[in-house]
């Protein structure tokens, strides 16, 4: 039977698979190619397809399948060695040597098994008459794992000496950097990495890994600016590839130790199912870094944050729980390695990482980076002070800070303070238990003679009744409570009571009665000089009857109160009216102290209204940075920032902002295509031609409105560089 057509189709399918992104579809194509190659008795295709399939399984953490495919290739090599050409023979034995080095990553494999496998590799290389370059790499890796630096040094020198003449020197440098960092010789690694760190245009594999390896050493050496720039450039290069858990762990740890915990959280997506990836060393490395980051989040007052990686992932737990679990996992695995290795090298290394102190309070990683919000209250406050602080944060619409206060309050409180804690939790964590909790708190307040607090809690109970579908009862509860507050006569309590009554009435369409309550509340707030209550009442007022004068008064009151979150609500009402830009410029001429969030929004409004004023890039940088503090930054804002940076010639910044926008925009949207084109053009202007061509090609291969424009721009760049044909 003529199998020529089948063989050609087989090689075509392998070329197609080579161009596909890693995923189940590509793996299925490769598995089918293996079966076809065996059926057609094509040894070279059988080897190539198995090697590609093994790589796919390895990326998925399926090391048992990877080893089985290698064994099949070795068996075929031993039975029909004459069918392997020299290039395939070298690739097979190099793959085998690398897999032997990886045996150290599995603590259930004994040192005797590893050494026997290493001797087997050495024999195969000798029998094949091949240089021992890959053998020395395996020797070095195993020795470094054991902490035997004398043997690792010797193997490393021999590895360098036997490198083929066509070896990319940058890969030699990456391995040297890794080797010297493992030994603790950071300065030597820094010298080797210098050229790759300084090149803004390089974004290929060895450069990305060199930057990843050097992040923490640069920070530890106090090279803050270079560390931040290295992170930015590394992030760009990593956006298009699949990297090992060890490399991701280095990034996460760098973020944790430089005050960038929220950035670090973004890199934890690899945690989904990572414990099932079948390579214990990678699990240990990633778990240690995840523990460092989660512990940093706990110290920052975010221990109750839930890391949600999907409904079936066991890591969907509060970060304070995750920190303990990841620490235990890392130390347990390190102990397994040490028992196998007969020393304490791995445990000592992991303990040192887990105990590492922050390198700095906060390192800005890019122009829009801002120090994270300080959620935790100052130390030394009593439980009563903490409750009062949480209540104030609640009124100021600072829910994160309020919840952080609750995390440090004692669980053993006297009844009156416990009732206040129960009330706050009922508000922040609403459920079917909210109403019983509020009723409990009200009863305790009354028992302890705190009638105003009981009545304000009754206002909240009324709001809950409305939420539960009992509108008539809700009005009765709140109206009765506010009437009693009026009789007590405290202006601040009355102002807030009238606010809740107006809020409830407005929600039920009784606007006239709501406005009457607002008028009474404003008089009480003015009498008490309570700017927070006054501004809050005025916001609701302008919502019911829009007025630029009322919105301006609300903004003024809340600026006087020093309440940025509420002030942003007032500003949102003001921007519905003409002439707001004049007020924006007036405030920016003398920005209020401690109102950075408000100032950031004001600068955003100015940048949108006056894009050619010369302020746009700086204004948008500040605006996006402040919005991001409460995760309120948007893809549109990042796109606007990218455009402003590009117009200002800030191409390094334009690349990063464009990438943020591309990651957030709908892949099918025209806005995504526009951001992608801007990303490509920014890369081109920066001088990173390889990355520019990659982005132009993505657009050109699609059917979006900018496909033709991207093809023309990419073709022009190819001609400029003297390259024939689009690179793969």
XYZ file of C-alpha atoms in Angstrom:
728
model
C 0.000 0.000 0.000
C 1.312 3.461 -0.903
C 1.642 5.423 2.354
C 3.246 8.528 0.842
C 0.135 10.663 1.214
C -0.337 9.500 4.796
C 3.237 10.410 5.718
C 2.921 13.850 4.153
C -0.327 14.444 6.022
C 1.350 13.318 9.234
C 4.204 15.809 8.905
C 1.713 18.514 7.970
C -0.254 17.833 11.163
C 2.960 18.110 13.192
C 3.756 21.469 11.587
C 0.221 22.637 12.376
C 0.583 21.451 15.982
C 3.895 23.292 16.276
C 2.113 26.560 15.418
C -0.810 25.960 17.804
C -1.018 27.356 21.319
C -0.683 24.815 24.109
C -4.010 23.355 25.179
C -6.230 20.254 25.033
C -6.830 20.627 21.286
C -3.095 20.684 20.502
C -2.442 17.742 22.838
C -5.167 15.729 21.080
C -3.597 16.480 17.675
C -0.203 15.276 18.931
C -1.642 12.120 20.501
C -3.285 11.301 17.163
C 0.034 11.968 15.394
C 1.773 9.411 17.644
C -0.801 6.771 16.765
C -0.540 7.573 13.059
C 3.269 7.456 13.092
C 3.182 4.013 14.732
C 0.611 2.764 12.219
C 2.666 4.023 9.286
C 5.904 2.719 10.847
C 7.612 6.100 10.442
C 10.369 6.113 13.101
C 11.433 9.730 12.753
C 7.852 11.009 12.875
C 7.199 8.669 15.810
C 10.102 10.191 17.723
C 9.207 13.795 16.831
C 5.527 13.400 17.711
C 6.313 11.653 21.005
C 8.776 14.361 21.968
C 6.231 17.099 21.223
C 3.471 15.220 23.062
C 5.756 14.663 26.045
C 6.427 18.403 26.187
C 2.687 19.086 26.173
C 2.099 16.595 29.002
C 4.969 18.161 30.952
C 3.377 21.605 30.679
C 0.210 20.086 32.154
C 2.209 18.520 34.992
C 1.576 14.957 33.764
C 5.080 13.654 34.366
C 4.091 9.980 34.391
C 2.971 10.272 30.763
C 6.091 12.270 29.906
C 8.359 9.544 31.287
C 6.386 6.824 29.524
C 6.830 8.538 26.149
C 10.571 8.908 26.779
C 10.813 5.203 27.639
C 9.029 4.347 24.383
C 11.502 6.483 22.408
C 14.496 4.936 24.175
C 13.134 1.458 23.502
C 12.719 2.270 19.808
C 16.254 3.702 19.772
C 17.714 0.581 21.376
C 15.905 -1.741 18.937
C 16.409 0.276 15.743
C 19.274 2.658 16.353
C 20.089 2.819 12.622
C 16.748 4.544 11.996
C 17.755 7.592 14.075
C 19.806 10.198 12.233
C 22.561 11.995 14.246
C 20.374 15.022 14.963
C 17.488 12.920 16.339
C 19.938 10.795 18.322
C 21.418 13.896 19.973
C 17.935 15.269 20.719
C 16.793 11.981 22.260
C 19.823 11.595 24.516
C 19.678 15.276 25.461
C 16.043 14.804 26.433
C 17.004 11.738 28.463
C 19.815 13.595 30.252
C 17.419 16.412 31.122
C 14.842 13.963 32.467
C 17.507 12.316 34.624
C 18.364 15.713 36.105
C 14.639 16.182 36.837
C 14.631 12.952 38.861
C 16.024 14.999 41.744
C 12.683 16.866 41.783
C 10.859 13.744 43.020
C 11.661 12.783 46.644
C 10.269 9.267 46.201
C 13.190 8.476 43.871
C 16.287 7.468 45.839
C 19.768 8.855 45.310
C 20.869 5.394 44.199
C 18.208 5.402 41.472
C 19.228 8.881 40.357
C 22.934 8.007 40.253
C 22.255 4.791 38.373
C 20.215 6.706 35.797
C 22.987 9.284 35.475
C 25.533 6.513 34.865
C 23.183 5.088 32.237
C 23.067 8.429 30.436
C 26.844 8.675 30.532
C 27.141 5.212 28.960
C 24.698 6.085 26.200
C 26.581 9.285 25.366
C 29.869 7.383 25.279
C 28.441 4.630 23.082
C 27.009 7.239 20.701
C 30.284 9.164 20.572
C 28.534 12.392 21.564
C 30.103 15.197 23.644
C 28.970 15.221 27.282
C 27.536 18.745 27.287
C 24.044 17.638 28.389
C 25.508 15.095 30.800
C 27.368 17.860 32.618
C 24.142 19.864 32.762
C 22.458 16.923 34.503
C 25.382 16.507 36.884
C 25.288 20.188 37.774
C 21.546 20.196 38.384
C 21.663 17.188 40.690
C 24.675 18.518 42.620
C 23.039 21.938 43.037
C 19.871 20.298 44.352
C 21.961 18.515 46.984
C 23.856 21.681 47.898
C 27.142 20.112 46.750
C 28.614 23.269 45.255
C 32.083 21.853 44.636
C 30.631 19.171 42.346
C 28.191 21.678 40.830
C 31.034 24.101 40.048
C 33.083 21.428 38.344
C 30.117 20.253 36.261
C 29.221 23.822 35.339
C 32.738 24.567 34.060
C 32.746 21.363 32.006
C 29.278 22.196 30.680
C 30.486 25.589 29.460
C 33.640 24.094 27.955
C 31.687 21.506 25.938
C 28.999 23.867 24.602
C 28.422 23.483 20.840
C 29.726 26.367 18.786
C 26.202 27.253 17.592
C 24.834 27.610 21.142
C 23.071 30.905 21.887
C 25.417 32.571 24.393
C 22.427 34.071 26.184
C 21.243 30.602 27.219
C 24.718 29.923 28.589
C 24.403 33.174 30.523
C 20.971 32.267 31.899
C 22.266 28.979 33.255
C 25.311 30.712 34.701
C 23.082 33.291 36.404
C 20.968 30.521 37.901
C 24.084 28.661 39.049
C 25.732 31.619 40.755
C 22.512 32.807 42.374
C 22.082 29.323 43.833
C 25.548 29.625 45.342
C 24.749 33.072 46.739
C 27.142 34.892 44.379
C 24.657 37.590 43.360
C 27.246 40.149 42.261
C 28.731 37.685 39.782
C 25.285 36.847 38.437
C 24.552 40.579 38.146
C 27.595 41.133 35.929
C 26.581 38.295 33.616
C 23.005 39.573 33.382
C 23.953 43.216 32.745
C 23.563 43.224 28.948
C 20.191 41.466 29.016
C 18.886 43.769 31.749
C 19.894 46.890 29.841
C 18.348 45.969 26.480
C 14.804 47.402 26.174
C 14.217 45.671 22.863
C 14.807 42.057 23.856
C 11.747 39.985 24.791
C 12.675 36.440 23.825
C 13.115 33.390 26.071
C 16.591 33.708 27.588
C 16.177 37.418 28.286
C 12.811 36.924 29.995
C 14.220 34.200 32.239
C 17.326 36.231 33.076
C 15.119 39.110 34.190
C 12.949 36.753 36.221
C 15.995 35.325 37.989
C 17.413 38.782 38.755
C 14.324 40.443 40.252
C 15.012 39.651 43.899
C 18.816 40.047 43.675
C 18.376 43.545 42.226
C 15.930 44.473 44.985
C 18.186 43.057 47.678
C 21.062 45.114 46.262
C 18.962 48.270 46.484
C 18.840 48.747 42.712
C 15.215 49.781 43.000
C 14.753 51.593 39.716
C 16.358 48.805 37.701
C 14.392 46.169 39.631
C 11.111 47.894 38.751
C 12.086 48.321 35.093
C 13.219 44.695 34.949
C 9.850 43.600 36.321
C 7.996 45.617 33.686
C 10.068 44.233 30.834
C 9.855 40.698 32.197
C 6.073 40.973 32.520
C 5.790 41.907 28.848
C 7.867 38.933 27.784
C 5.980 36.519 30.030
C 2.593 37.603 28.736
C 2.889 35.361 25.700
C 4.441 32.188 27.085
C 4.130 29.337 29.564
C 6.655 29.368 32.378
C 7.491 26.949 35.159
C 6.098 27.234 38.652
C 9.610 27.985 39.912
C 9.885 31.066 37.718
C 6.401 32.265 38.639
C 7.323 31.725 42.282
C 10.245 34.152 41.943
C 7.912 36.826 40.596
C 5.381 36.304 43.378
C 8.055 36.468 46.055
C 9.488 39.648 44.570
C 6.041 41.273 44.689
C 5.489 40.137 48.276
C 8.806 41.510 49.536
C 8.538 44.858 47.756
C 5.093 45.852 49.042
C 3.263 44.885 45.842
C 0.957 42.262 47.307
C -1.977 43.069 45.033
C 0.229 42.722 41.963
C 1.476 39.417 43.364
C -2.087 38.139 43.674
C -2.470 38.513 39.907
C 0.353 35.978 39.445
C -1.287 33.380 41.696
C -3.547 32.151 38.902
C -1.051 29.324 38.381
C -2.098 28.027 41.806
C -5.261 26.475 40.385
C -4.577 22.744 40.665
C -0.831 23.223 41.167
C -0.612 20.522 43.853
C -1.705 17.925 41.285
C 1.042 18.736 38.791
C 3.167 15.709 39.792
C 6.496 17.497 40.332
C 7.057 17.997 44.069
C 10.001 20.405 43.734
C 7.891 22.834 41.691
C 5.035 22.469 44.171
C 7.414 23.212 47.059
C 8.852 26.297 45.361
C 5.463 27.714 44.454
C 3.943 26.934 47.847
C 6.788 28.743 49.624
C 6.275 31.878 47.537
C 2.497 31.699 47.916
C 2.995 31.491 51.698
C 5.266 34.552 51.652
C 2.707 36.523 49.647
C -0.307 35.386 51.672
C 1.520 36.242 54.912
C 2.286 39.707 53.539
C -1.413 40.117 52.736
C -2.309 39.157 56.300
C 0.148 41.738 57.675
C -1.453 44.351 55.405
C -4.896 43.668 56.888
C -6.180 41.595 53.985
C -6.145 38.198 55.661
C -9.873 37.693 55.137
C -9.531 38.202 51.378
C -10.597 35.047 49.569
C -8.438 33.844 46.711
C -11.070 32.551 44.298
C -9.498 30.344 41.625
C -12.662 28.531 40.654
C -15.438 26.514 42.286
C -13.508 23.249 42.267
C -10.164 24.564 43.521
C -9.226 23.729 47.125
C -7.330 27.007 47.451
C -10.558 29.048 47.593
C -9.980 30.047 51.199
C -9.157 33.225 53.143
C -5.540 34.238 52.701
C -4.739 33.813 56.407
C -5.721 30.137 56.049
C -3.860 29.812 52.755
C -0.698 31.231 54.330
C -0.637 28.498 56.981
C -1.450 25.746 54.519
C 1.155 26.772 51.928
C 3.815 27.145 54.613
C 3.059 23.660 55.907
C 3.086 22.196 52.403
C 6.453 23.774 51.519
C 8.109 22.623 54.749
C 6.664 19.125 54.470
C 8.027 18.685 50.951
C 11.385 20.161 51.948
C 11.547 17.603 54.748
C 10.856 14.798 52.273
C 13.715 15.984 50.063
C 16.085 16.247 53.031
C 15.289 12.720 54.199
C 16.064 11.452 50.716
C 19.175 13.645 50.330
C 20.612 13.020 53.799
C 21.055 16.706 54.651
C 19.011 19.794 55.582
C 19.825 21.889 52.511
C 16.299 22.178 51.109
C 14.611 22.795 54.475
C 17.181 25.449 55.387
C 16.597 27.172 52.068
C 12.799 27.111 52.356
C 12.834 28.289 55.987
C 15.040 31.227 55.024
C 12.576 32.247 52.324
C 9.595 31.919 54.627
C 11.331 34.072 57.259
C 12.483 36.802 54.841
C 11.690 40.351 55.947
C 10.204 42.851 53.468
C 12.940 44.526 51.441
C 11.121 47.857 51.326
C 7.760 49.222 52.355
C 6.747 49.835 48.746
C 8.538 49.789 45.402
C 6.573 51.456 42.562
C 6.730 48.997 39.691
C 5.391 51.400 37.066
C 4.384 55.081 36.926
C 0.770 54.356 37.923
C 1.794 52.223 40.920
C 0.719 53.627 44.277
C 1.351 52.305 47.796
C -1.486 49.968 48.793
C -4.138 51.303 51.114
C -3.183 51.102 54.766
C -6.133 49.096 55.976
C -5.011 48.065 59.436
C -5.515 50.555 62.263
C -2.483 51.734 64.248
C -1.360 49.276 66.946
C -2.273 49.726 70.588
C -5.933 50.722 70.187
C -8.445 49.282 72.610
C -11.362 47.174 71.393
C -13.697 50.111 72.010
C -11.447 52.413 69.963
C -11.314 49.847 67.177
C -15.103 49.590 67.117
C -15.446 53.359 66.997
C -12.911 53.480 64.177
C -14.767 50.785 62.210
C -18.073 52.630 62.685
C -16.521 55.829 61.374
C -15.026 54.036 58.379
C -18.503 52.656 57.692
C -20.017 56.136 57.592
C -17.163 57.279 55.339
C -17.843 54.429 52.851
C -14.440 52.877 53.587
C -15.581 49.289 53.848
C -12.125 47.697 53.442
C -10.698 49.708 56.317
C -13.743 48.976 58.469
C -13.456 45.238 57.877
C -9.730 45.370 58.652
C -10.550 46.853 62.063
C -12.905 43.962 62.742
C -10.130 41.432 62.082
C -8.066 42.685 65.053
C -10.866 43.116 67.577
C -10.897 40.589 70.399
C -13.426 37.762 70.248
C -14.004 38.011 74.005
C -15.912 41.288 74.402
C -18.290 42.481 77.119
C -21.957 42.434 76.024
C -22.239 46.115 75.027
C -19.104 46.095 72.863
C -20.030 42.694 71.465
C -23.397 44.108 70.367
C -21.574 46.827 68.405
C -19.392 44.191 66.772
C -22.446 42.068 65.929
C -24.149 45.094 64.356
C -21.137 45.926 62.193
C -20.766 42.363 61.008
C -24.476 42.245 60.216
C -24.021 45.284 57.972
C -20.831 44.127 56.248
C -21.694 40.456 55.799
C -25.400 40.471 55.037
C -27.296 37.191 55.129
C -30.416 35.633 56.615
C -28.783 36.214 60.011
C -28.685 40.003 59.545
C -32.093 40.763 61.020
C -31.682 38.623 64.176
C -28.242 40.154 64.687
C -29.600 43.707 64.449
C -32.439 42.915 66.868
C -29.933 41.423 69.317
C -27.764 44.551 69.135
C -30.774 46.846 69.638
C -31.866 44.931 72.754
C -28.352 45.103 74.272
C -28.056 48.853 73.552
C -31.371 49.484 75.295
C -30.339 47.323 78.253
C -27.191 49.419 78.628
C -29.011 52.740 78.326
C -27.634 53.748 74.906
C -30.931 54.792 73.330
C -29.481 56.844 70.411
C -27.384 53.905 69.230
C -30.393 51.587 69.560
C -32.543 53.943 67.488
C -29.957 54.288 64.722
C -29.686 50.505 64.657
C -33.479 50.391 64.321
C -33.129 52.596 61.238
C -30.898 49.923 59.749
C -33.402 47.273 60.795
C -36.052 49.205 58.868
C -33.844 49.300 55.794
C -33.399 45.554 56.083
C -37.167 45.067 56.329
C -37.550 46.991 53.066
C -34.876 44.810 51.483
C -36.771 41.741 52.715
C -39.956 42.906 50.957
C -41.809 44.487 53.903
C -42.062 48.151 52.808
C -44.876 49.299 55.119
C -43.222 47.791 58.180
C -39.893 49.335 57.198
C -41.321 52.879 57.112
C -43.032 52.375 60.474
C -39.789 51.177 62.102
C -37.612 54.000 60.745
C -40.184 56.797 61.233
C -40.718 55.775 64.864
C -36.975 55.620 65.526
C -36.338 59.042 63.974
C -39.248 60.571 65.940
C -37.608 59.375 69.150
C -34.234 60.726 68.035
C -35.832 64.144 67.525
C -37.160 64.030 71.082
C -33.684 63.194 72.401
C -32.411 66.250 70.527
C -28.793 65.322 69.641
C -28.151 67.023 66.281
C -25.634 64.500 64.916
C -27.855 61.508 65.729
C -30.875 63.314 64.303
C -29.011 64.175 61.096
C -28.160 60.534 60.451
C -31.637 59.356 61.422
C -33.229 61.782 58.987
C -30.813 60.602 56.307
C -31.846 56.959 56.694
C -35.508 57.954 56.707
C -35.043 60.003 53.521
C -33.078 57.171 51.916
C -35.872 54.701 52.664
C -38.643 57.035 51.487
C -36.792 57.880 48.291
C -36.389 54.188 47.555
C -40.158 53.775 47.831
C -40.914 56.745 45.563
C -42.068 59.128 48.312
C -39.802 61.935 47.104
C -41.658 64.842 48.722
C -41.487 63.244 52.173
C -37.865 62.296 51.528
C -36.974 65.899 50.702
C -38.647 67.073 53.913
C -36.522 64.609 55.905
C -33.399 65.782 54.057
C -34.152 69.423 54.891
C -34.512 68.564 58.594
C -31.350 66.475 58.476
C -29.344 69.266 56.861
C -30.400 71.701 59.588
C -29.276 69.224 62.253
C -25.962 68.565 60.484
C -25.247 72.287 60.163
C -26.099 72.835 63.826
C -23.669 70.053 64.785
C -21.011 71.238 62.274
C -20.969 67.645 61.031
C -19.588 68.000 57.498
C -19.736 64.260 56.830
C -23.440 64.025 57.633
C -24.172 67.262 55.762
C -22.337 66.121 52.631
C -24.062 62.737 52.744
C -27.481 64.385 52.990
C -26.684 66.780 50.143
C -25.632 63.904 47.860
C -29.038 62.283 48.295
C -30.682 65.669 47.828
C -29.003 66.267 44.464
C -29.864 62.723 43.412
C -33.544 63.471 43.946
C -33.497 66.983 42.485
C -30.362 67.568 40.419
C -28.722 70.892 41.098
C -25.130 72.022 40.438
C -25.285 74.252 43.506
C -26.322 71.359 45.761
C -23.733 69.026 44.246
C -21.035 71.668 44.756
C -22.139 72.187 48.353
C -21.968 68.432 48.960
C -18.470 68.282 47.488
C -17.322 71.241 49.599
C -18.731 69.686 52.774
C -17.072 66.330 52.146
C -13.729 67.934 51.286
C -14.008 69.811 54.590
C -14.719 66.465 56.281
C -11.679 64.884 54.596
C -13.731 62.003 53.201
C -12.481 61.091 49.708
C -14.829 58.163 48.981
C -17.933 60.211 49.739
C -16.475 63.201 47.910
C -16.199 61.034 44.803
C -19.953 60.405 45.026
C -20.593 64.151 45.158
C -18.218 64.728 42.245
C -20.095 62.153 40.174
C -23.290 64.180 40.703
C -21.526 67.418 39.825
C -20.210 66.152 36.491
C -23.770 65.751 35.266
C -23.933 69.545 34.959
C -22.268 72.042 32.662
C -19.495 74.166 34.047
C -18.048 71.455 36.275
C -14.584 71.823 34.697
C -14.206 75.269 36.204
C -14.783 73.784 39.651
C -12.332 70.972 38.870
C -9.604 73.457 37.915
C -10.305 75.542 41.005
C -9.856 72.572 43.349
C -6.743 71.366 41.513
C -5.182 74.798 41.909
C -5.037 74.102 45.653
C -5.537 70.314 46.087
C -6.965 69.291 49.469
C -4.505 67.427 51.692
C -5.106 63.705 52.209
C -7.625 63.479 49.371
C -5.456 61.749 46.778
C -8.297 59.580 45.528
C -10.443 62.640 44.847
C -7.552 64.528 43.274
C -6.875 61.559 40.995
C -10.453 61.623 39.750
C -10.330 65.388 39.242
C -7.184 64.983 37.162
C -8.901 62.303 35.096
C -11.764 64.660 34.335
C -9.300 67.367 33.328
C -7.371 64.987 31.076
C -10.565 63.877 29.328
C -11.753 67.456 28.839
C -8.344 68.832 27.820
C -6.425 65.974 26.138
C -3.994 68.359 24.407
C -3.197 70.497 27.432
C 0.173 68.865 28.101
C -1.089 67.485 31.436
C -2.841 64.442 29.974
C -0.171 61.754 30.491
C 0.632 62.841 34.056
C -3.017 63.409 34.936
C -4.092 60.010 33.625
C -1.180 58.271 35.345
C -2.281 59.678 38.687
C -5.937 58.975 37.973
C -5.389 55.344 37.025
C -3.047 54.795 39.960
C -5.584 56.118 42.457
C -8.489 54.220 40.902
C -6.521 50.981 41.021
C -6.155 51.247 44.804
C -9.750 50.070 45.172
C -9.767 48.015 41.958
C -11.813 50.667 40.165
C -9.419 51.175 37.248
C -10.954 50.304 33.902
C -9.750 49.080 30.526
C -10.881 52.378 29.013
C -8.711 54.338 31.438
C -5.656 52.213 30.649
C -6.303 52.684 26.932
C -6.539 56.441 27.409
C -3.294 56.398 29.379
C -1.583 54.379 26.648
C -2.657 56.924 24.048
C -1.446 59.830 26.173
C 1.919 58.167 26.841
C 2.383 57.371 23.149
C 1.582 60.962 22.189
C 4.100 62.179 24.778
C 6.811 59.869 23.444
C 6.806 57.737 26.605
C 6.938 54.462 24.712
C 8.053 52.246 27.598
C 5.043 53.477 29.572
C 2.774 53.241 26.520
C 3.656 49.550 26.085
C 2.711 48.716 29.673
C -0.522 50.716 29.630
C -1.515 49.180 26.282
C -0.895 45.708 27.630
C -3.094 46.399 30.664
C -5.852 47.576 28.326
C -5.538 44.586 25.976
C -5.752 42.157 28.899
C -9.022 43.693 30.115
C -10.872 44.462 26.886
C -13.285 42.093 25.154
C -11.203 40.083 22.638
C -13.917 40.566 20.003
C -14.223 44.333 20.443
C -12.904 47.061 18.183
C -11.452 48.765 21.261
C -9.304 45.672 21.858
C -7.973 45.886 18.306
C -7.203 49.565 18.761
C -5.319 48.886 21.985
C -3.442 46.009 20.337
C -2.416 48.224 17.426
C -1.217 50.872 19.857
C 0.740 48.171 21.701
C 2.412 47.080 18.476
C 3.224 50.641 17.466
C 4.622 51.407 20.923
C 6.871 48.345 20.727
C 8.040 49.528 17.307
C 8.814 53.011 18.622
C 10.607 51.508 21.609
C 12.793 49.447 19.299
C 11.471 46.004 20.235
C 10.870 44.970 16.642
C 10.282 41.289 17.407
C 7.449 42.108 19.799
C 6.039 44.714 17.398
C 5.913 42.186 14.562
C 4.252 39.648 16.854
C 1.452 42.109 17.690
C 1.054 43.347 14.103
C 0.759 39.751 12.925
C -1.908 38.912 15.505
C -4.027 41.760 14.215
C -3.271 41.040 10.579
C -4.323 37.391 10.989
C -7.706 38.447 12.361
C -10.732 39.922 10.653
C -10.968 43.153 12.652
C -11.145 46.657 11.231
C -7.406 47.167 11.764
C -6.235 43.896 10.172
C -5.222 45.517 6.874
C -3.578 48.463 8.610
C -1.597 46.099 10.842
C -0.492 44.069 7.792
C 0.744 47.209 6.048
C 2.554 48.448 9.174
C 4.137 45.048 9.779
C 5.213 44.707 6.162
C 6.786 48.167 6.246
C 8.711 47.213 9.388
C 9.911 43.974 7.766
C 11.182 45.965 4.763
C 12.874 48.450 7.078
C 14.660 45.580 8.837
C 15.502 43.815 5.582
C 13.563 40.689 6.565
C 11.826 38.592 3.926
C 8.576 37.070 5.153
C 6.861 37.233 8.540
C 8.862 35.401 11.234
C 7.199 32.440 12.919
